[in-house]
Amino acid sequence: MHSKDHKQNGAQGSSVDNLSGSRRRLARIRCILECIQCLKERKKFPACICFVPSEVEYKCQSKTTLRVYPEPLKNSKKIKDLHCTTESRVVASGEEYCNSQGKWLRIKRFRVTSNDEEKFDTEAWIQQFSSKSSNDEAPVLVPVDKALKRTNPISNWEEVVEQHFAIQLPKKKLDIMAADEEAVDKLRQVPANWSIECEEALVRLMSQHIPPENDHLGSIKNYVEAVDVSSCCDESTGSSPLTDGDPDTYWESDGSAGRHWIELKMKKGAVISELKVTLDGSDDNYLPRKLVVEGGEPNNFTVLNTVNITWEISDVEDIPLLENSTEHYPYIMIRIKECKCEYTSGGIDTRIREIKITASEGRYMGFDMDVFKKDNLVRFPKLESYTSEQLYRRSILIQRFISILDNVLKYLVPSWKYSVGSYSSLEFIRQLLPLSKKRMHLIETFVKESATERPSDTPKLYINRRAAMEHRCEPGNDPDFKNSIFSQIYEGLKPRDRNSKCLDYRWSSRFDQWWECKFMSEGVIDQGGGFRDSLSDLSEELCPVNSDAALPLPFFIRSPNQVGDASNIHRDVYILNHQCRDFTKYEWIGQLMGACLRGKENLVLSFPPLIWKMICGERVTWTRDYHTVDAAEVKLIDQLETMDKETFSGAGRIWSTTMTDGTPVELKVDGEGNPLPLDYDDRQEYCNKVRQIRMSEFEQQISAIRKGLLKTVPQAVFDLLTWQELEHRISGNPDITIEALKRSVHYDDIEEDCSTVKYMWQALEKFSTEDRSRFLRFVTGRKRLPAPIYVSSGKTDAIDCLPESSTCANMLYIPTYTSSKVAEEKLRYAVYNCTDMDADTLYLSDTDLDIF
C-alpha cells in the first residue's frame, strides 16, 4: 500500500481544485502536527491519513484466468478461477498487500458483463502482479480510468487529508468515496506497548530496505540506484555530469593511470539490454582507449566485455560497452584501463560525457510483508514481540506520514541562522527522518551554498611529533600540553599579522588539505598524507584508543563505563570534562568537526550516543541515554527510586552524589557543611536532583562545541541530521567490516585472485576492529572508512617481508606471501610498529614514491 499506487487509484478527474497550493501546504502541516501529537501520546493517527477507499474498479488487460485464494499466498488452497476478458471488471477494496510473491488485491465483486456479477462475502485475494515481473510487463489488472467523469468522488488518501485539514470558510462538502472501515481500523490500530522507540526501530529496519532517491541520475534512474567514480577533478559536481543529459558537461578523472572507474549500483531485477558511454572527439587526449566492463558483487566481479577504441573519434559518439545481457548484475563496473593521452602527451586522466542504459526495469515492491519477518528483527529487539502484519501496517502509516512531511519540508526548513528546532514538534520525530526522500538533498544544498572560498595560501605547520610522543607518555611534565599535536596545530593556525584572517573552515569538499605539515626530523613532503596523519594524531590525543594510556589533553575524560565493570557496551567512549573551562579550544574542536562534516576527512571522536545527541540537538533521557555514559549510576538511581523501606534503611544514603569524574557534590548540608541523611520519603526528590546534575554536567562544554560547529555548518543541517549520521560524517564509520574494506580496495598491477591477495584477506578476516583501523591508517592515514585503498605488488624479490605503504597515494605495496599465517603476522606487525613517516622506516613517505 504505497502512495504512488494510490495516486493511480485516485480520482484524477475529481473536483478538488477548490484548494490553492498554499492551503494544501497548510493542511499538510496541520496534519503533521496532529500526527506528532498522536505519536507523543501513543494515540491513533487521524482517520484521514489512514483512508482506504472502499472500492477500486480494475479491468483486465487481456484474456486471462485469475486464481482466487483465501489469503494472499500462492501456496494456500485455491478458492476458484475467474475467466476474464477485456470486458471483465474486478471490484476490489482499496486495501493492497505486498509480500515476496507480489502485489495482491482483496476482491469484493467480479463482473463478466454488467448483468453478470459475482460477490465475495468471505475474504478472497487475487494477485495483481508477481514480484518477479519487471515494470516493462503490464499488470494483469489495471485501475479503470475515470478521469473523464467530472463528478468522480475523491478516493486518494492525500486529497482526503488535505480536505480534512484545510481551512475553508464556509466549509465545503465534497464527495469523498466511502472508506473501507475495516482496512482503516487496521492502519489506525496502535500495537500494545508501542512507543516512539518502537517507531524509531521500525524506521531503522525500513531504512535498510529502501533504495536511495536518485532523481539526479536522470534517464538512467529507473535502472540504477547510485553511481560512484574513482575520482573527479571537480568534487562539487562529482559523477553528476555522467547523468545530467547535458552534452556540454563531462566527468573528468583525477587520479593515477589505469585506476579510473565508474561503478553502477543496479536496481533489483534490472537486466541491461544496452550500455553505452558518450565520448566527444574534441576531448582528444582525454579520450579512453581501453575499457573493461565487469559485473557482479563488489568483491566478486566477472569480466563481461573489453572494448579497445582503436579508431579516431572526430565528433560526439556513443560507444557500446555491453549488449543483450541475459542476467541481472547487482553492480556494473566500468574500468578505464588506458587513455589516449598515455600514448601522446603522457597524461593520465580521462573524460566521459554521458552514460546511457537501456534495460528492463525491476519492479520495486517497497516494504513488503517479508521485510518484517522474524529473521530480520534480530537486530531490533524492540520489534520482536510484534507480528509481521502489525509492523507491515505500521510501516504503511509511517510512509504516509513521511510523504506528507516531504511535501512541505522545504517550507519548514529556514535559512542559516534559524532552526526547525523552533518548530519544536519536529524534534520529536528526528529519528524518523531517514525515510525522507527530500532531506538529504536539502542538507547537501545548505552545505554547498554556505561554502566559502578556500584560503589563498595553505597554512604550513611545523610539527614535532617526537616531542608530542614524549608528552603523550608523560603528560605531567607538560601540564599546559604545549608539545601536544593539538597545541602545535592550534597555535600554528593562528593569524600571524593584522592582515591575516582566521580560517573559517567553511570551504567546500574540493579543498581536501586544510594545512601542510612539515614533520620535524622526518623525511616527508606533505601532499595530503601528512595532513591526514596529523588529524589521526589529533584524534588519538583527544580520545586515546589505549584504555591504559594517560590522557594528554584535558578536554575529554574516560566515561565511568570505560573505567568500571558494570557495563559491557560503550566501554571505549569519552565524555566532556566539566572541569575544563577552555571554551575557546572547545569551540575550535567544533570547527574542526564542522570542517569534517563538510568534507571528506574524519576526526575520530569516541563519544557515546548521549554526547552526539546533545551536540546534534536531539532529545535525551536518563534511562535511555545516560546508561551509555554510566550504566551503574543509572541502575543505582532507578533502583533507589523503587526500593522498599526496609532495604532503603540498610543502604544508609545521604544527600550527596558524585560527578562522572568522581568529584563529590553535596546536595543538602547541615550547619557544618556535612551532607544530611536521606529520608525514605525524600528519595524521589534526591533521584531527580542527581539526574538533573548528571544530565547537565557538561552543558557549557557542549554549547562551546556547538558554537564552533555552527560557525561552519548551517543550523538547519543539524536539525535534519540524526545523531548517527552526524557521527558518521564527522568520525567516519566506526565498524570496519571485511565487506566494506573489499569495496574500498582497487588493484594495481596485481590480480585480485592471486594467492598473495587471498592470503591478505584471510589475514584481515582475523583482525579485530582496532586491527583493521590501524591497517587503514597504515595505508591511508585515516582510522575509519570511507577511504580508497590501492593494492600493488611489492618489490619482485620481496617474499614474506613486511609490507610498505604510501599514505599520500593510499597505496599498499604487498610482497609475496607463502601462507595466510605469515601474511597475518607481517601485516599486524607493520600496522602496529611502522607508523612513523620517515624515509628510513617501512612506512613510506611521499618522497619515497619516486622509488616506484
Coordinates of C-alpha atoms in Angstrom, one line a residue, residues 205-549:
L205 CA 14.7 -1.5 9.9
M206 CA 12.9 0.1 6.9
S207 CA 15.9 2.2 6.1
Q208 CA 17.9 -0.9 5.4
H209 CA 15.5 -1.9 2.7
I210 CA 14.7 1.3 0.8
P211 CA 16.6 2.4 -2.3
P212 CA 18.0 5.9 -2.3
E213 CA 16.3 8.8 -4.0
N214 CA 18.0 9.1 -7.4
D215 CA 16.3 11.9 -9.3
H216 CA 19.8 13.2 -10.0
L217 CA 20.5 10.2 -12.2
G218 CA 18.4 11.5 -15.0
S219 CA 17.4 9.0 -17.7
I220 CA 19.1 6.0 -16.0
K221 CA 17.3 6.4 -12.6
N222 CA 14.8 3.7 -13.4
Y223 CA 17.6 1.1 -13.7
V224 CA 20.4 2.5 -11.4
E225 CA 20.3 3.2 -7.7
A226 CA 23.7 5.0 -7.5
V227 CA 26.8 6.0 -9.5
D228 CA 30.2 6.1 -7.9
V229 CA 33.5 7.1 -9.5
S230 CA 37.2 6.6 -8.6
S231 CA 37.9 10.3 -8.6
C232 CA 36.9 13.6 -10.2
C233 CA 38.7 16.8 -10.9
D234 CA 35.6 18.8 -9.8
E235 CA 34.4 17.5 -6.5
S236 CA 31.4 19.8 -6.5
T237 CA 29.8 18.0 -9.4
G238 CA 31.2 14.5 -8.7
S239 CA 29.6 12.0 -11.1
S240 CA 26.6 14.1 -12.0
P241 CA 27.8 15.1 -15.5
L242 CA 27.5 11.4 -16.5
T243 CA 23.8 11.5 -15.9
D244 CA 22.6 15.1 -16.3
G245 CA 21.8 14.8 -20.0
D246 CA 23.9 17.8 -20.9
P247 CA 26.4 17.1 -23.7
D248 CA 28.5 20.1 -22.7
T249 CA 29.4 18.7 -19.3
Y250 CA 31.7 15.8 -18.6
W251 CA 33.2 13.7 -15.8
E252 CA 37.0 14.1 -15.7
S253 CA 39.0 11.8 -13.5
D254 CA 41.7 13.0 -11.2
G255 CA 43.9 10.0 -10.3
S256 CA 46.6 7.6 -11.4
A257 CA 46.8 6.0 -14.8
G258 CA 44.8 2.7 -15.1
R259 CA 42.9 3.3 -11.8
H260 CA 39.9 5.2 -13.2
W261 CA 36.5 3.5 -12.9
I262 CA 32.8 4.1 -12.9
E263 CA 30.6 1.9 -10.7
L264 CA 26.8 1.5 -11.2
K265 CA 24.7 0.0 -8.5
M266 CA 21.8 -1.5 -10.4
K267 CA 18.2 -1.7 -9.2
K268 CA 16.9 -5.0 -8.2
G269 CA 15.8 -7.0 -11.2
A270 CA 17.2 -4.6 -13.9
V271 CA 18.7 -6.5 -16.8
I272 CA 20.8 -4.5 -19.2
S273 CA 20.0 -4.7 -22.9
E274 CA 22.4 -1.9 -23.9
L275 CA 25.1 0.1 -22.1
K276 CA 26.9 2.9 -23.8
V277 CA 29.3 5.8 -22.9
T278 CA 29.3 9.0 -24.8
L279 CA 32.6 10.4 -25.9
D280 CA 33.4 13.7 -27.6
G281 CA 36.3 13.9 -30.1
S282 CA 37.1 17.4 -29.0
D283 CA 38.4 15.9 -25.7
D284 CA 41.2 14.4 -27.7
N285 CA 44.0 13.3 -25.4
Y286 CA 41.4 12.7 -22.6
L287 CA 39.6 10.0 -24.5
P288 CA 39.7 6.5 -23.1
R289 CA 41.5 3.9 -25.2
K290 CA 40.7 0.6 -23.4
L291 CA 37.6 0.0 -21.2
V292 CA 36.7 -3.2 -19.3
V293 CA 33.2 -3.9 -18.2
E294 CA 32.6 -6.2 -15.2
G295 CA 29.5 -7.3 -13.4
G296 CA 28.7 -8.9 -10.0
E297 CA 29.2 -8.1 -6.4
P298 CA 32.0 -5.7 -5.4
N299 CA 34.2 -8.5 -4.1
N300 CA 33.4 -10.9 -6.9
F301 CA 33.3 -9.2 -10.3
T302 CA 33.3 -11.1 -13.6
V303 CA 34.6 -9.5 -16.8
L304 CA 31.7 -9.1 -19.2
N305 CA 33.4 -7.3 -22.1
T306 CA 36.6 -5.4 -23.1
V307 CA 36.4 -2.6 -25.6
N308 CA 39.5 -1.3 -27.4
I309 CA 39.0 2.1 -29.1
T310 CA 41.5 1.9 -32.0
W311 CA 39.7 4.4 -34.3
E312 CA 39.7 8.2 -34.3
I313 CA 36.6 9.9 -32.7
S314 CA 36.0 13.1 -34.5
D315 CA 32.6 14.0 -33.2
V316 CA 30.2 13.1 -30.3
E317 CA 29.9 9.3 -30.4
D318 CA 28.2 6.6 -28.3
I319 CA 30.5 3.7 -27.6
P320 CA 28.6 0.4 -26.9
L321 CA 30.1 -1.4 -23.9
L322 CA 27.5 -4.2 -23.3
E323 CA 24.6 -5.5 -25.2
N324 CA 21.8 -8.1 -24.7
S325 CA 22.7 -9.2 -21.2
T326 CA 20.7 -12.1 -20.0
E327 CA 21.0 -11.8 -16.3
H328 CA 20.9 -9.2 -13.5
Y329 CA 24.1 -7.9 -12.0
P330 CA 23.9 -6.0 -8.7
Y331 CA 26.9 -3.9 -9.7
I332 CA 28.4 -2.9 -13.1
M333 CA 32.0 -1.7 -13.0
I334 CA 33.4 0.2 -16.0
R335 CA 37.2 0.3 -15.7
I336 CA 39.2 2.7 -17.9
K337 CA 42.4 0.8 -18.2
E338 CA 44.1 3.0 -20.8
C339 CA 43.8 6.6 -22.0
K340 CA 44.8 8.1 -25.3
C341 CA 47.0 10.7 -23.5
E342 CA 49.2 7.9 -22.2
Y343 CA 50.4 7.4 -25.7
T344 CA 50.6 11.0 -26.8
S345 CA 51.1 13.7 -24.2
G346 CA 52.0 11.5 -21.2
G347 CA 48.8 12.5 -19.3
I348 CA 46.8 10.1 -17.1
D349 CA 43.2 11.4 -16.9
T350 CA 40.1 10.7 -18.9
R351 CA 36.8 12.3 -19.8
I352 CA 33.4 10.7 -20.4
R353 CA 30.4 12.8 -21.4
E354 CA 27.4 10.5 -20.5
I355 CA 26.3 7.0 -19.6
K356 CA 23.3 5.6 -21.5
I357 CA 21.4 2.5 -20.4
T358 CA 18.5 0.5 -21.9
A359 CA 17.3 -2.2 -19.6
S360 CA 14.2 -3.9 -18.2
E361 CA 13.2 -2.1 -15.1
G362 CA 13.0 -4.2 -12.0
R363 CA 9.6 -3.8 -10.2
Y364 CA 10.1 -2.2 -6.8
M365 CA 7.8 -3.8 -4.3
G366 CA 8.5 -1.4 -1.5
F367 CA 8.3 -2.7 2.1
D368 CA 6.5 -6.0 1.5
M369 CA 5.4 -8.2 4.4
D370 CA 8.5 -10.3 4.3
V371 CA 10.7 -7.3 5.2
F372 CA 9.2 -7.7 8.7
K373 CA 9.7 -11.4 9.2
K374 CA 11.3 -12.6 12.4
D375 CA 14.7 -13.2 10.8
N376 CA 15.0 -9.5 10.0
L377 CA 14.2 -8.4 13.6
V378 CA 17.2 -9.9 15.3
R379 CA 19.0 -6.5 15.4
F380 CA 15.8 -4.8 16.6
P381 CA 14.7 -6.4 19.9
K382 CA 12.0 -3.8 20.5
L383 CA 10.2 -5.2 17.5
E384 CA 10.5 -8.9 18.1
S385 CA 7.3 -9.1 20.2
Y386 CA 5.1 -7.8 17.3
T387 CA 3.8 -9.8 14.3
S388 CA 4.9 -9.2 10.7
E389 CA 1.4 -7.9 9.9
Q390 CA 1.4 -5.3 12.7
L391 CA 4.8 -4.0 11.6
Y392 CA 3.7 -4.0 8.0
R393 CA 0.6 -1.9 8.7
R394 CA 2.6 0.5 10.8
S395 CA 5.2 0.9 8.1
I396 CA 2.4 1.9 5.7
L397 CA 1.3 4.6 8.1
I398 CA 4.8 5.9 8.7
Q399 CA 5.4 6.1 4.9
R400 CA 2.2 8.1 4.5
F401 CA 3.3 10.4 7.3
I402 CA 6.8 10.9 5.8
S403 CA 5.2 11.5 2.4
I404 CA 3.2 14.4 3.8
L405 CA 6.2 15.7 5.6
D406 CA 8.4 15.6 2.4
N407 CA 5.8 17.6 0.5
V408 CA 6.3 20.6 2.9
L409 CA 9.8 20.0 4.3
K410 CA 11.4 22.7 2.2
Y411 CA 8.9 25.3 3.6
L412 CA 9.7 24.3 7.2
V413 CA 13.5 24.5 6.9
P414 CA 14.7 28.0 7.4
S415 CA 17.9 29.8 6.4
W416 CA 21.4 29.9 8.0
K417 CA 20.6 31.5 11.4
Y418 CA 17.3 29.8 12.2
S419 CA 16.3 26.3 13.1
V420 CA 13.5 23.9 12.5
G421 CA 14.1 23.3 16.2
S422 CA 11.9 26.3 16.8
Y423 CA 9.3 24.2 15.1
S424 CA 9.7 22.1 18.2
S425 CA 7.3 19.3 17.2
L426 CA 9.7 18.1 14.5
E427 CA 12.4 17.5 17.1
F428 CA 10.3 14.6 18.4
I429 CA 10.5 12.7 15.1
R430 CA 14.1 13.3 14.3
Q431 CA 14.8 9.5 14.1
L432 CA 12.0 9.1 11.6
L433 CA 13.7 11.4 9.1
P434 CA 15.9 8.8 7.4
L435 CA 12.9 7.7 5.4
S436 CA 12.6 11.2 3.9
K437 CA 13.4 11.3 0.2
K438 CA 13.9 15.1 0.2
R439 CA 16.0 15.6 3.3
M440 CA 19.5 14.7 2.1
H441 CA 19.1 17.0 -1.0
L442 CA 18.3 19.9 1.3
I443 CA 21.2 19.1 3.5
E444 CA 23.7 19.0 0.7
T445 CA 22.2 22.2 -0.7
F446 CA 22.7 24.0 2.6
V447 CA 26.3 22.8 2.9
K448 CA 27.2 23.7 -0.7
E449 CA 25.5 27.1 -0.7
S450 CA 27.2 28.1 2.6
A451 CA 30.7 27.2 1.4
T452 CA 33.4 30.0 1.2
E453 CA 36.5 30.2 -0.9
R454 CA 39.5 28.2 0.1
P455 CA 42.4 30.2 1.6
S456 CA 44.7 31.7 -0.9
D457 CA 47.7 30.2 0.8
T458 CA 47.7 26.8 2.5
P459 CA 49.0 27.2 6.1
K460 CA 52.3 25.5 6.7
L461 CA 52.7 23.9 10.1
Y462 CA 55.9 22.6 11.7
I463 CA 55.1 19.6 13.9
N464 CA 57.5 18.0 16.3
R465 CA 55.9 14.5 16.7
R466 CA 58.8 13.3 18.9
A467 CA 58.1 16.0 21.4
A468 CA 54.4 15.2 21.2
M469 CA 55.1 11.5 21.8
E470 CA 57.2 12.3 24.9
H471 CA 54.3 14.4 26.2
R472 CA 51.8 11.6 25.5
C473 CA 54.0 9.2 27.6
E474 CA 54.4 11.7 30.4
P475 CA 51.7 14.4 30.3
G476 CA 52.6 15.6 33.8
N477 CA 55.9 17.0 32.5
D478 CA 54.0 19.3 30.2
P479 CA 50.9 20.4 32.2
D480 CA 50.0 23.1 29.6
F481 CA 50.3 20.4 26.8
K482 CA 52.3 22.8 24.7
N483 CA 54.1 20.0 23.0
S484 CA 50.9 18.1 22.0
I485 CA 49.9 17.8 18.4
F486 CA 46.8 19.7 19.4
S487 CA 48.6 22.7 20.6
Q488 CA 51.1 22.7 17.8
I489 CA 48.3 22.8 15.2
Y490 CA 46.2 25.2 17.2
E491 CA 49.0 27.7 17.7
G492 CA 50.3 27.2 14.1
L493 CA 46.9 28.2 12.6
K494 CA 46.7 31.5 14.5
P495 CA 46.9 34.6 12.3
R496 CA 50.5 35.8 12.1
D497 CA 49.7 39.5 11.5
R498 CA 46.9 42.0 11.3
N499 CA 46.2 41.3 7.7
S500 CA 45.9 37.6 8.2
K501 CA 42.4 36.1 8.8
C502 CA 41.4 33.1 10.9
L503 CA 40.4 30.1 9.0
D504 CA 36.6 29.8 8.8
Y505 CA 36.5 26.0 7.9
R506 CA 33.5 26.6 5.6
W507 CA 35.3 25.6 2.4
S508 CA 33.9 23.0 0.0
S509 CA 34.8 19.4 -0.1
R510 CA 37.1 20.0 -3.0
F511 CA 39.6 21.6 -0.6
D512 CA 40.9 18.3 0.8
Q513 CA 44.1 19.6 2.5
W514 CA 43.5 22.2 5.1
W515 CA 47.1 22.7 6.1
E516 CA 50.5 21.4 5.1
C517 CA 52.6 19.6 7.6
K518 CA 56.4 19.7 8.0
F519 CA 57.3 17.0 10.4
M520 CA 60.5 17.9 12.1
S521 CA 63.3 15.3 11.8
E522 CA 61.1 13.2 9.4
G523 CA 61.6 12.9 5.7
V524 CA 58.2 14.0 4.5
I525 CA 57.0 16.2 1.6
D526 CA 53.3 16.5 2.5
Q527 CA 51.0 16.1 -0.4
G528 CA 48.0 15.1 1.7
G529 CA 49.2 12.1 3.6
G530 CA 51.0 14.2 6.3
F531 CA 47.9 16.3 6.8
R532 CA 45.6 13.3 7.2
D533 CA 48.2 11.7 9.6
S534 CA 48.1 14.9 11.7
L535 CA 44.3 14.6 12.0
S536 CA 44.8 10.9 13.1
D537 CA 47.3 12.0 15.7
L538 CA 45.0 14.8 16.9
S539 CA 42.2 12.2 17.2
E540 CA 44.4 9.9 19.2
E541 CA 45.3 12.7 21.6
L542 CA 41.7 13.7 22.1
C543 CA 40.4 10.1 22.6
P544 CA 43.2 7.6 23.0
V545 CA 42.5 4.1 21.8
N546 CA 44.6 2.5 24.5
S547 CA 42.4 2.5 27.7
D548 CA 45.5 2.4 29.9
A549 CA 47.3 5.3 28.3

